[in-house]
XYZ file of C-alpha atoms in Angstrom:
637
model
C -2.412 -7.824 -6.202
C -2.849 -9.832 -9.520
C -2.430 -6.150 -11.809
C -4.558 -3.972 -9.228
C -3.452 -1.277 -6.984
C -2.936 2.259 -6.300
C 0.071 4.457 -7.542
C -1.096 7.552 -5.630
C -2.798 9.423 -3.365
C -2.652 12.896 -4.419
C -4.929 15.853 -2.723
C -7.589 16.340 -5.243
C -7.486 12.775 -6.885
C -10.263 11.988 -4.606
C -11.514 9.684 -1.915
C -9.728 7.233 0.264
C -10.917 3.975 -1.904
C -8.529 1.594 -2.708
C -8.463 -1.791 -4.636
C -6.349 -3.534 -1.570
C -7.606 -3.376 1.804
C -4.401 -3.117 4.275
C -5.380 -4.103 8.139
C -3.819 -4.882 10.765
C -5.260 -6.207 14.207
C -8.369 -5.655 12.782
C -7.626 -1.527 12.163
C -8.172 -0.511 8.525
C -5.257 1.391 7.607
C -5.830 0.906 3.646
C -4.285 3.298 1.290
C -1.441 4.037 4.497
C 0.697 0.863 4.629
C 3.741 2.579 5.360
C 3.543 1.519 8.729
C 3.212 -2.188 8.720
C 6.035 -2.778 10.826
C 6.626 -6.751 10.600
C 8.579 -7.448 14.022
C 6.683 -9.423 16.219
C 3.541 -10.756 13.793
C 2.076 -14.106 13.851
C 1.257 -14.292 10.673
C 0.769 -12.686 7.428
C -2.710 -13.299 5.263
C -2.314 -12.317 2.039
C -5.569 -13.031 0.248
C -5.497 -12.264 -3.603
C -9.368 -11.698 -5.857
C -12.339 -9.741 -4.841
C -12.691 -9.888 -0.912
C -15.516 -7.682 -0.884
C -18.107 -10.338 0.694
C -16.251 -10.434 3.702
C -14.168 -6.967 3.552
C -16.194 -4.803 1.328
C -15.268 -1.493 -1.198
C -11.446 -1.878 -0.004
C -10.749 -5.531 -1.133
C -12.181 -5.470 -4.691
C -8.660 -6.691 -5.827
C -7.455 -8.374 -2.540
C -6.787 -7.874 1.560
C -3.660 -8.161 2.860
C -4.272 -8.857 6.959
C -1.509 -8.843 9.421
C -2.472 -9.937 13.208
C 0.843 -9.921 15.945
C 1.108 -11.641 18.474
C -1.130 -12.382 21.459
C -0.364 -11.817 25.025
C 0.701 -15.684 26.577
C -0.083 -17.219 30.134
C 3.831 -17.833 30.361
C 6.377 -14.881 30.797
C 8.269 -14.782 27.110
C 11.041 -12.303 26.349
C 12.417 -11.584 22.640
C 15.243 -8.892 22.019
C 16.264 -8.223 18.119
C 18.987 -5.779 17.038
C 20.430 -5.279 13.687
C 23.723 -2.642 12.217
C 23.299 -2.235 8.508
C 24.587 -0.065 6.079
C 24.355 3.447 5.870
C 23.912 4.254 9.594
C 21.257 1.286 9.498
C 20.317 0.156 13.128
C 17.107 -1.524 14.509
C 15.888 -2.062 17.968
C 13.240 -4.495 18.399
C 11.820 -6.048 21.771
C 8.577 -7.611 23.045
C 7.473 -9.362 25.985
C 4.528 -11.111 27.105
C 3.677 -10.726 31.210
C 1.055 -12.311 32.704
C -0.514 -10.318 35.586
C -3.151 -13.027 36.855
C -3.797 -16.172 35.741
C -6.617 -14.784 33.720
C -5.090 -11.212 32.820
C -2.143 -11.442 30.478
C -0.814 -8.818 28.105
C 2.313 -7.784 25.710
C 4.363 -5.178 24.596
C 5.752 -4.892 21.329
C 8.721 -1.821 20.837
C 10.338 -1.436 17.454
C 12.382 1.339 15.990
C 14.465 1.281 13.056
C 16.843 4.015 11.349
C 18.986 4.424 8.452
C 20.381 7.508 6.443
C 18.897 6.157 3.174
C 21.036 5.826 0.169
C 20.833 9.083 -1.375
C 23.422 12.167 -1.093
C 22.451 15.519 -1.351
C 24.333 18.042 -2.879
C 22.339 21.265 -3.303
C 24.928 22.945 -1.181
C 28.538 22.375 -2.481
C 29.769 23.123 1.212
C 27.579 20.931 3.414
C 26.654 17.643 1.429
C 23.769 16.218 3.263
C 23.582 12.440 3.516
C 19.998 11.679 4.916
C 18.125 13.721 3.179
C 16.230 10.425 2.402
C 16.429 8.965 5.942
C 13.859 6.586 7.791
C 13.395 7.095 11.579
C 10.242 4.775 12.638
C 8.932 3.860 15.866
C 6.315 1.694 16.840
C 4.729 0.483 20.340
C 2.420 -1.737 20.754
C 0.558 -2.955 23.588
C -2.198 -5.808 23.952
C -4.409 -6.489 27.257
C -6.172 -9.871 27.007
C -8.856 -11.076 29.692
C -9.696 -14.849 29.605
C -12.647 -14.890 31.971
C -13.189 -18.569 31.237
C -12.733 -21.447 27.814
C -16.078 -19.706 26.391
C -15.179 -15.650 26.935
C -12.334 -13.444 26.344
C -11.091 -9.666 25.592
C -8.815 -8.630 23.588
C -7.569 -4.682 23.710
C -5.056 -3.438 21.351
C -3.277 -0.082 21.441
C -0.948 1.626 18.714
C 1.157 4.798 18.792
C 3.230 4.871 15.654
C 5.537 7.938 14.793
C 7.427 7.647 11.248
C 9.957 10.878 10.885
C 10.932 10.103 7.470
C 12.634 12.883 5.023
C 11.636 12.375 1.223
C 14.471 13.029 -1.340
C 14.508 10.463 -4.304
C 13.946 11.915 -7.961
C 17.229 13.568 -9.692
C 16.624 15.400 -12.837
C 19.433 13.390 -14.790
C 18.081 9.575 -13.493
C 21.379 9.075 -11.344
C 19.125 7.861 -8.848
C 21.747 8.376 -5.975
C 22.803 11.994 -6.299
C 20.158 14.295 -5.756
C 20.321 18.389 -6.303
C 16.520 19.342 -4.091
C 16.737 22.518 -2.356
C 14.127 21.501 -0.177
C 13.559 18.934 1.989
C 10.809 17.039 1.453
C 9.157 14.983 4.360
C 6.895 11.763 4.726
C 5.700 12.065 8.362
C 3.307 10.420 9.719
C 1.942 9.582 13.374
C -0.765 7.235 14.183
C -2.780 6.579 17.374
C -5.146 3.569 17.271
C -6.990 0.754 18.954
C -9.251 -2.437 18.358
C -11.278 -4.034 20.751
C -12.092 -7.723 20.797
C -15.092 -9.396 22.340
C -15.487 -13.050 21.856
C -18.219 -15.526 23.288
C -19.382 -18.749 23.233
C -22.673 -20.108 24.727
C -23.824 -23.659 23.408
C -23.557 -23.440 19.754
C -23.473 -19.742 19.149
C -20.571 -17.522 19.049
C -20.585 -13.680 19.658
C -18.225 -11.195 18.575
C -17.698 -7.819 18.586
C -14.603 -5.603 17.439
C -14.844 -2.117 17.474
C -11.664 -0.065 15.929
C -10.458 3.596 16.107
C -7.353 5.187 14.461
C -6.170 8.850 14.594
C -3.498 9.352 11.414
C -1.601 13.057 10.795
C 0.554 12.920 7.739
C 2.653 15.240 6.258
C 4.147 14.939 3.034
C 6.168 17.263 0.837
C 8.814 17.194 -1.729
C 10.507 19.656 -3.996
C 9.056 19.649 -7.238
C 11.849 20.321 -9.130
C 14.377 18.276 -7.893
C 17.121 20.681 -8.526
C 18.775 24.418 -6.698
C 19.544 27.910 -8.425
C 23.452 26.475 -8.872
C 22.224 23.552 -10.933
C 19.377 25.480 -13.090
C 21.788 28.128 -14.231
C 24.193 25.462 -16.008
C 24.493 23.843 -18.923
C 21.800 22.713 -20.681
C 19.298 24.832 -18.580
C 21.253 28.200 -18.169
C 18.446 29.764 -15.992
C 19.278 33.042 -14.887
C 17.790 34.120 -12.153
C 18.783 37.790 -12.815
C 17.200 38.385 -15.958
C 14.072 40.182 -15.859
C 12.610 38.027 -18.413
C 12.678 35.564 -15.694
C 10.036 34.711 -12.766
C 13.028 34.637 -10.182
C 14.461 31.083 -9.400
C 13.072 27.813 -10.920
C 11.639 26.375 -7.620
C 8.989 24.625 -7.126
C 7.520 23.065 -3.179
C 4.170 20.893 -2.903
C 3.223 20.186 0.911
C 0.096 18.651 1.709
C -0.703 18.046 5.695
C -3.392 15.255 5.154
C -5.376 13.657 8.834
C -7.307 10.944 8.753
C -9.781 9.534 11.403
C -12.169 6.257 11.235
C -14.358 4.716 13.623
C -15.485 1.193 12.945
C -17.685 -1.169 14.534
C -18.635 -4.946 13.778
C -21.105 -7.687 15.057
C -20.610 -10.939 14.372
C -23.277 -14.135 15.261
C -21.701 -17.722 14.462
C -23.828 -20.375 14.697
C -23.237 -24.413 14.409
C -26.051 -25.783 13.169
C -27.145 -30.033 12.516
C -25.142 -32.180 9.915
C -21.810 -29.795 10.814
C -23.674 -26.544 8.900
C -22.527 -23.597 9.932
C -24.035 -19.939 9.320
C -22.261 -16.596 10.350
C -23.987 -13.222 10.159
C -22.708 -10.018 10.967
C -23.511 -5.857 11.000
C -20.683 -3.592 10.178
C -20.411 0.448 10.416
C -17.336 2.223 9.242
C -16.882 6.357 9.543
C -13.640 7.847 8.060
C -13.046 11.825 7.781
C -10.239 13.044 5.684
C -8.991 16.270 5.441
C -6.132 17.586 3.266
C -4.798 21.166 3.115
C -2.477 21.002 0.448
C -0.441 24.129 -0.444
C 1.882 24.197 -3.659
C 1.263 26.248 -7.230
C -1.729 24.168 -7.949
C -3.923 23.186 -11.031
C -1.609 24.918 -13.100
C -1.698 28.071 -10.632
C -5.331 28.614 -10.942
C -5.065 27.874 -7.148
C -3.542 27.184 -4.354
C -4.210 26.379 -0.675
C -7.010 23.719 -0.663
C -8.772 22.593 1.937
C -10.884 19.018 1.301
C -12.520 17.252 3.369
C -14.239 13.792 3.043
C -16.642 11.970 5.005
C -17.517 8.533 4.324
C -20.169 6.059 5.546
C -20.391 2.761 5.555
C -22.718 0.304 6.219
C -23.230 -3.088 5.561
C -24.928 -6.430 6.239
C -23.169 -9.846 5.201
C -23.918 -13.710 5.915
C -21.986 -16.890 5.091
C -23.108 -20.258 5.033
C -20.830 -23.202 5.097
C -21.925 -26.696 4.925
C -20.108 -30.273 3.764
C -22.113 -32.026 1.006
C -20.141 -35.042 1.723
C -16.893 -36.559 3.452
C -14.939 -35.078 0.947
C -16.494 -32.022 -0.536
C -17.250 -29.087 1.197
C -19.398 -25.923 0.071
C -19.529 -22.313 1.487
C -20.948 -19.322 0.189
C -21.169 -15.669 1.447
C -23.370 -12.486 0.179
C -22.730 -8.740 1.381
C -24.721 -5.558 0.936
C -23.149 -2.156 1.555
C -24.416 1.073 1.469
C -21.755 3.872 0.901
C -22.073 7.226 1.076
C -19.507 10.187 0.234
C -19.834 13.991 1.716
C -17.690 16.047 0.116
C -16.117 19.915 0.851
C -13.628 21.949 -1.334
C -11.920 25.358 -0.311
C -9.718 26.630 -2.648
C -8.117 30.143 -3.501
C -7.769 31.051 -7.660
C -6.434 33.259 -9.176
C -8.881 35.289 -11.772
C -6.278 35.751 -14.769
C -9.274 37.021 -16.837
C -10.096 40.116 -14.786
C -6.548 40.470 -12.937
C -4.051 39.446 -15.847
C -0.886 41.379 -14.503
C -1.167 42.068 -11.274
C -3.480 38.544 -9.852
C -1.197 37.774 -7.250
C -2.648 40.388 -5.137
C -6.687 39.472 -5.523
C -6.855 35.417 -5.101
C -10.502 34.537 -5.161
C -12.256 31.979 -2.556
C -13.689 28.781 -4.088
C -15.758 26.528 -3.054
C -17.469 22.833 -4.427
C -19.626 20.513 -2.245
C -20.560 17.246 -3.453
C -22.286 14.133 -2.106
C -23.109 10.588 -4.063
C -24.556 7.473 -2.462
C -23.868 4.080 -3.211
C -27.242 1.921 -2.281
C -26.723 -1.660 -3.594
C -22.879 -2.786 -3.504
C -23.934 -6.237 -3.504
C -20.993 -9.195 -3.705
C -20.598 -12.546 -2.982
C -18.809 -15.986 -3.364
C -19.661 -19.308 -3.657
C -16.402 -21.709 -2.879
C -15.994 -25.711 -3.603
C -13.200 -27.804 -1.946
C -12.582 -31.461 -2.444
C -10.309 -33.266 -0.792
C -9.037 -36.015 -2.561
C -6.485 -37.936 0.071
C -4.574 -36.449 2.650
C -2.298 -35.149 0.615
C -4.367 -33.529 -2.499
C -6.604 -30.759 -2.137
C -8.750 -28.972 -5.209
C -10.312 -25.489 -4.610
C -12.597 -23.503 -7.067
C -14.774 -20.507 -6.333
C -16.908 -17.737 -7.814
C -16.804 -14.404 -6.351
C -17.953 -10.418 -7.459
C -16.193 -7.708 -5.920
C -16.610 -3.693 -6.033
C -14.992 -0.503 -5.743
C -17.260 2.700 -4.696
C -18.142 5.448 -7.470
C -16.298 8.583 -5.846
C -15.908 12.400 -6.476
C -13.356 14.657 -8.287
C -11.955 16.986 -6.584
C -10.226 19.317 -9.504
C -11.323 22.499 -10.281
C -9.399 23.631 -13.383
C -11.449 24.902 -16.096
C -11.235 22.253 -18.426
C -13.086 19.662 -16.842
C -16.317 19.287 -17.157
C -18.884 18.861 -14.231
C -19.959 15.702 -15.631
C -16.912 13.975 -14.529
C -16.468 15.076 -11.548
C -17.783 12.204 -10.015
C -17.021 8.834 -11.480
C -19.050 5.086 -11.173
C -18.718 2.333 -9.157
C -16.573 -0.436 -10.792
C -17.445 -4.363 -10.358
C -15.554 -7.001 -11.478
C -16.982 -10.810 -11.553
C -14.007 -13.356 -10.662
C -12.895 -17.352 -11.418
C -10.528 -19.390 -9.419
C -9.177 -22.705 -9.797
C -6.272 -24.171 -7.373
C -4.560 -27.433 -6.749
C -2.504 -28.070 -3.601
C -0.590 -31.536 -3.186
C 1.201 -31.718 0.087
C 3.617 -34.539 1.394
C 6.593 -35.462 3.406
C 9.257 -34.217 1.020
C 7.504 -31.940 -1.798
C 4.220 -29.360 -1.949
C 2.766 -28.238 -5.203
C 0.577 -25.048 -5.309
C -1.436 -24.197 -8.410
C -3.642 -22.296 -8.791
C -5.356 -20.034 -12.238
C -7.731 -17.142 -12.634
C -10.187 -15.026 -14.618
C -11.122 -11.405 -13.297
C -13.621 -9.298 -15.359
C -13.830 -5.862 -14.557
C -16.868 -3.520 -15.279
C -16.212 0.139 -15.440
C -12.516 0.136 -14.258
C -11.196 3.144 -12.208
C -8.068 5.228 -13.854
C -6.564 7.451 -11.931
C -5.065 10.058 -14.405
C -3.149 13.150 -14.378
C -2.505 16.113 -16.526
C 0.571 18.536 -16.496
C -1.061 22.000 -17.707
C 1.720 24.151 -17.478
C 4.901 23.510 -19.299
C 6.940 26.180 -16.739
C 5.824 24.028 -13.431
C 6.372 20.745 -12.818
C 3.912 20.530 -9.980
C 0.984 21.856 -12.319
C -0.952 18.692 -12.488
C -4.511 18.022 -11.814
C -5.955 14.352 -10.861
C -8.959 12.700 -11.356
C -10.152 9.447 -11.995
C -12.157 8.015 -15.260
C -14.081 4.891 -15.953
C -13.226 2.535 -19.184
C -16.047 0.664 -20.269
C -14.086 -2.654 -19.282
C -10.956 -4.884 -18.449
C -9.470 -8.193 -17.594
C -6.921 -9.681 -15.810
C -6.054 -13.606 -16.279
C -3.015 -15.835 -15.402
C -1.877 -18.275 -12.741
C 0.394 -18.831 -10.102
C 2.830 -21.651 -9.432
C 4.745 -22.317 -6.019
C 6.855 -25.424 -5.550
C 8.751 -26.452 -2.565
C 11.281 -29.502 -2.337
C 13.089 -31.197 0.312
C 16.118 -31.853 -1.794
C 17.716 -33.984 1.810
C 17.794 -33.116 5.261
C 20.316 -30.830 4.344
C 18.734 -28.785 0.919
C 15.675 -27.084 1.162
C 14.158 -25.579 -2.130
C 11.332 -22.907 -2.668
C 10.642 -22.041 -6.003
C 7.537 -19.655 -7.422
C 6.330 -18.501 -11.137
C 3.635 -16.675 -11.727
C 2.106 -15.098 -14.832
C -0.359 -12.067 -15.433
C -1.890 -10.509 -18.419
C -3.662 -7.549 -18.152
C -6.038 -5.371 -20.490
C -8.198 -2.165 -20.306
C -10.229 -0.924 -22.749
C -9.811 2.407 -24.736
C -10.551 5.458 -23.087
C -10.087 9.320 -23.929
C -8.758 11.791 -21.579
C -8.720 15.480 -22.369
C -8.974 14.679 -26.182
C -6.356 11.600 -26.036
C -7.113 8.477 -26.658
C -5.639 5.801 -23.964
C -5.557 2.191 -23.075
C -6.099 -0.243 -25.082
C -2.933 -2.385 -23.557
C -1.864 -4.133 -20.354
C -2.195 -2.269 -16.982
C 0.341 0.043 -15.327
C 2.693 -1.961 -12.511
C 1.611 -5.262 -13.685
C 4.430 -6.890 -14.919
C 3.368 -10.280 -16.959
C 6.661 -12.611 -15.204
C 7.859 -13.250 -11.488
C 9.755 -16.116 -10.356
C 12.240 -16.955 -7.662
C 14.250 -19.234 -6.243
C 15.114 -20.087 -2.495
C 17.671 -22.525 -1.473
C 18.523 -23.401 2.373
C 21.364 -25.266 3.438
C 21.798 -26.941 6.815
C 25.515 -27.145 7.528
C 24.862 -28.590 11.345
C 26.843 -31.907 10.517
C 29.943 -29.714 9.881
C 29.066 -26.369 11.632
C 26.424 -27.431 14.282
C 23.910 -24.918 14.514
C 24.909 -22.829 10.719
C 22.273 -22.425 7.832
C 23.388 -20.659 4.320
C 19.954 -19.521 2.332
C 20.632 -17.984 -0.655
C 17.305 -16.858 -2.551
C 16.582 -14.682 -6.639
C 13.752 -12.949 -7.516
C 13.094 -11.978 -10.926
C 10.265 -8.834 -12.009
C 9.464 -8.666 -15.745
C 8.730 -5.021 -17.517
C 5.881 -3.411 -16.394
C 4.453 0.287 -17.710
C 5.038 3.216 -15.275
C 1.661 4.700 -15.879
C -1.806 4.417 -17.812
C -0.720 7.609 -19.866
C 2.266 6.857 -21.881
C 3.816 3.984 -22.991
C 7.630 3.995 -21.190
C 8.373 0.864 -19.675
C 10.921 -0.851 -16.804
C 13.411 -2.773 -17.120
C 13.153 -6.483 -16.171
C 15.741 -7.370 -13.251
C 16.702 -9.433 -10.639
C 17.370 -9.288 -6.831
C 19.733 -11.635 -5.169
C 19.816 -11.715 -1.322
C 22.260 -13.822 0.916
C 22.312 -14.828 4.910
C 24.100 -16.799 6.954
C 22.783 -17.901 10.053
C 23.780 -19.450 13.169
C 22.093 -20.494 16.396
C 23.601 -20.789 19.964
C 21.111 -21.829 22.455
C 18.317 -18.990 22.319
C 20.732 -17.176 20.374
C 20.896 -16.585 16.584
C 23.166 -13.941 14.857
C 22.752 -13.501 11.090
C 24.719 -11.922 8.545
C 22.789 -10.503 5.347
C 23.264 -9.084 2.138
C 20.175 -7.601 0.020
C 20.727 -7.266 -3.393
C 24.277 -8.561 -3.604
C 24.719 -7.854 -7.272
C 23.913 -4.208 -6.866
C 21.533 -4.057 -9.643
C 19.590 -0.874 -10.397
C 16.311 -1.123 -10.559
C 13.852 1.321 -11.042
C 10.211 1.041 -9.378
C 8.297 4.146 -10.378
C 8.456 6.282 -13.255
C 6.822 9.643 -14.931
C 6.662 11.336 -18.169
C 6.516 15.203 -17.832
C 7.990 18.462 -18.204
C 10.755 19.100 -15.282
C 13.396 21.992 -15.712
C 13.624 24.713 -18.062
C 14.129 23.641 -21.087
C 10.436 22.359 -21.309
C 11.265 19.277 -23.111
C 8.926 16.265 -22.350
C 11.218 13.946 -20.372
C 11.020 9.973 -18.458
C 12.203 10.352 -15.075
C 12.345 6.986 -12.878
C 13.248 6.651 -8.950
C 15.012 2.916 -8.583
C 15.189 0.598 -5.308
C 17.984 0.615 -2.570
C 21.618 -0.541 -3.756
C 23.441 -3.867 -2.150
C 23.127 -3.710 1.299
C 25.203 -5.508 4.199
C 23.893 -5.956 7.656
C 24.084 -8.254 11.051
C 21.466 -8.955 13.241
C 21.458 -10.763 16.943
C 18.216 -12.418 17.726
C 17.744 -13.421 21.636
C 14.729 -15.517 22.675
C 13.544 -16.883 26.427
């Protein structure tokens, strides 16, 4: 969000801290997003700038909140099916059944499939053609009490079980056609819960949420992308038979990564005279993360690590809101966390110094323990809106934001113990916005200024020229950044026929110089912040000569961005253009689609590193699915 993010999560870049907070019915699932599952939401709250006075270390650059549906007093019924291409077929159903009049609750079932679009040919005999397929289920079930107007609960319960195979990165950039000998995975299954208490007596208003999640993950890949057949021909010609050689070039990471967290929040709202209003609230937060990792690691100095983190959280926040007049309104809100970071590293090495020939056969144990506290993460905002008339609304706030100092997990000799842990970063951020709203036309503007302190950089470092999975991560501090632009979002009603959406948005990034192993970096924009967006949407009603039909055609364009902090390849810019066409019968609607009609090819993450064995420094990019053609029935009592 506005040029912050993360690109990875490897085992030993370090702790689970993350510029974007990710939750969903109140669970914090940040840094594992892969299961946001959007079938039966309410809404979507995408909130963009330091959230940390309300969210804390996880929001420095934004939250992005989804909450589902509730449980209703009325019996509701929604079934949602879609075929789409390559095997792609979703099943989607929820229902809301009141038990008593005062003892409702929902359940929300969702499972969708497809082969992916890549085809495997390590084996010339047996072509595999879901090597890259998504199998994800979700169920989700809610159990609401309404004792009376002033007092409800609210329980919410997850399983979630993604069996997804991992199989994107081809040696020659084809993107489609991939060689892996191996198949990687990206498995994950989730049990979790929040718990709602809400009550009101006079003025005051009590809450409570208290959250758990259980999260196993596995993911692997092949790290060289390729099989004996396709090393051993031209330009590579590695022979597997020639005693010069370490037998075949082959390569597997697997890292089995589980993560718990317990959270628990009071909240006290009180209405005060003259329409003030102050809200004050507790929060605790544990999460333990452990991730055995096997692989030829930091540059086969080891392998099989075992790290485990264990973080604490605590914090104390309070917002006041108050209206200084009929028209102008003022709120402000201050947090104070307290963070602290246990950390535990197993490794085995390999001692090439004593054992140069035969180290294989004596691995040594390793071990690093590490714990940092951080006492005063203090942030805040102070927020002005005026409104005009009924239709024209100005907004301006202040607000600081952080993201917790953490630890290093790497243990290859060249970096120092000095930076293996690395400082908290705080950024100070301005907002301006304008929103005009009427009958036939909205306007949405809105321009900002983020300062960063101390950026994060979360760098890597191949060692080893003969393995492409020889990489150690850590992350640095620069001494500063910035991020400025502003956002534009217009929508027209063109007749009651033509409906138009239309957004721009620009973003210029900088951090500062920084060196790395000797090299100097940065100095430049950001990685994955590209400085242009815009789209169009356009919605035709055809009921006057189709009754019940609606055509929405919609382009969205992405400007260049940098793959990584580290080097200086860039994307290409491209656009996506998506069709539908849409018609409703009763309680019915069936829809035909078509993402990415054109069939561009667009890539959407990229590296720079030694691959195969020819140990040339090479660009290697993975690139979004090709045009895609689907129909979906939608039924709704």
């Amino acid at each position: 969000l506005r040029g912050l993010g993360e690109l990875s999560q490897f085992s030993g870049e370090g702790p689970p801290h993350f510029y974007i907070g990710y939750i969903i019915d109140n669970i914090d699932f940040s840094g594992i997003g892969m299961i946001g599952q959007l079938y039966d939401m309410k809404q979507i709250e995408i909130f963009k700038g330091p959230q940390s006075s309300l969210y804390g270390p996880n929001a420095m650059a934004g939250i992005i909140n989804l909450v589902s549906n509730k449980p209703s007093s009325i019996m509701t019924f929604n079934f949602n099916t879609s075929l789409y291409s390559k095997n792609g077929q979703t099943f989607n159903l929820s229902s809301s059944i009141p038990i008593t009049r005062k003892l409702l609750s929902r359940i929300t079932i969702s499972n969708n499939y497809n082969d992916g679009f890549i085809k495997n040919v390590s084996n010339e005999n047996n072509i595999i053609f879901d090597s890259n397929s998504k199998d994800e289920t979700l169920l989700r079930y809610q159990l609401r009490y309404n004792a009376n107007s002033n007092f409800y609960i609210n329980s919410t319960l997850y399983f979630i079980n993604l069996k997804n195979k991992y199989d994107v990165w081809t040696p020659d950039n084809n993107g489609f056609i991939s060689y892996s000998d191996f198949q990687g995975l990206d498995e994950q299954k989730t049990y979790a819960t929040s718990f709602k208490i809400n009550y009101i007596l006079n003025n005051i208003t009590f809450t409570s949420i208290t959250t758990y999640s259980k999260n196993d993950m596995n993911y692997s890949y092949d790290g060289d992308w390729g099989n004996n057949n396709f090393w051993s021909n031209e330009p590579y010609n590695w022979n597997v038979n020639n005693p010069n050689y370490w037998g075949p070039w082959q390569f597997i990471d697997i890292t089995n990564r589980k993560r718990n967290s317990y959270s628990q929040e009071f909240r006290i709202k009180q209405q005060l005279n003259n329409n003030i209003i102050l809200t004050s609230g507790l929060y605790y937060s544990n999460l333990k993360e452990t991730d055995k990792r096997d692989g030829w690691l930091f540059a086969g100095y080891a392998n099989n690590i075992d790290s485990k983190f264990n973080i604490f959280n605590y914090a104390i926040y309070s917002q006041l809101s108050l209206p200084l007049s009929n028209k102008l309104f003022l709120s402000s809100t201050i947090r104070n966390d307290i963070n602290k970071i246990n950390q535990n590293l197993k490794y085995e090495y390999y001692d090439y110094d004593n054992y140069p020939y035969d180290y294989y056969y004596y691995p040594q144990q390793g071990e690093y323990n590490k714990s940092i506290k951080d006492n005063n993460l203090i942030g805040g905002n102070i927020k002005l809106d005026y409104q005009y008339n009924n239709s024209l609304f100005i907004n301006s706030s202040i607000s600081r934001g952080y993201k917790t100092s953490g630890v290093n997990q790497t243990q290859a000799p060249f970096l120092a113990d000095s930076l293996k842990t690395y400082n908290t970063e705080y950024c100070n951020n301005i907002d301006f916005g304008i929103n005009y709203i009427d009958n036939n036309y909205n306007f949405e503007f809105s321009i900002f200024y983020m300062h960063r302190y101390n950026p994060q950089l979360r760098l890597s470092y191949q060692l080893d020229s003969s393995d492409p999975t020889s990489f150690d991560y850590a992350t640095f501090n620069a001494k500063h950044g910035y991020n400025y632009g502003f956002e534009l979002n217009i929508n027209l009603k063109i007749s009651n026929e033509i409906l138009v959406n239309s957004y721009l948005s620009y973003l210029n990034t900088y951090v500062s110089q920084f060196d790395y192993l000797g090299t100097s970096y940065g100095n430049r924009e950001l990685a994955h912040s590209p400085k242009h967006k815009y789209g169009l949407n356009i919605e035709y009603d055809m009921s006057k000569r189709i009754k019940g039909l609606i055509l929405n055609i919609s382009s969205n364009f992405v400007g260049k961005f940098y793959f990584e902090e580290q080097n200086n390849i860039e994307s290409n810019p491209y656009n996506l253009i998506d069709i539908s066409a849409n018609y409703n019968i009763d309680n019915i609607t069936i829809s035909l689609w078509s993402k990415n009609i054109t069939n561009t090819k667009y890539a959407i993450r990229g590296y720079q590193f030694v691959l195969d064995p020819t140990y040339q420094l090479k660009d290697f990019q993975t690139f979004g699915n090709p045009r895609t053609f689907g129909v979906t029935l939608n039924y709704n009592i």
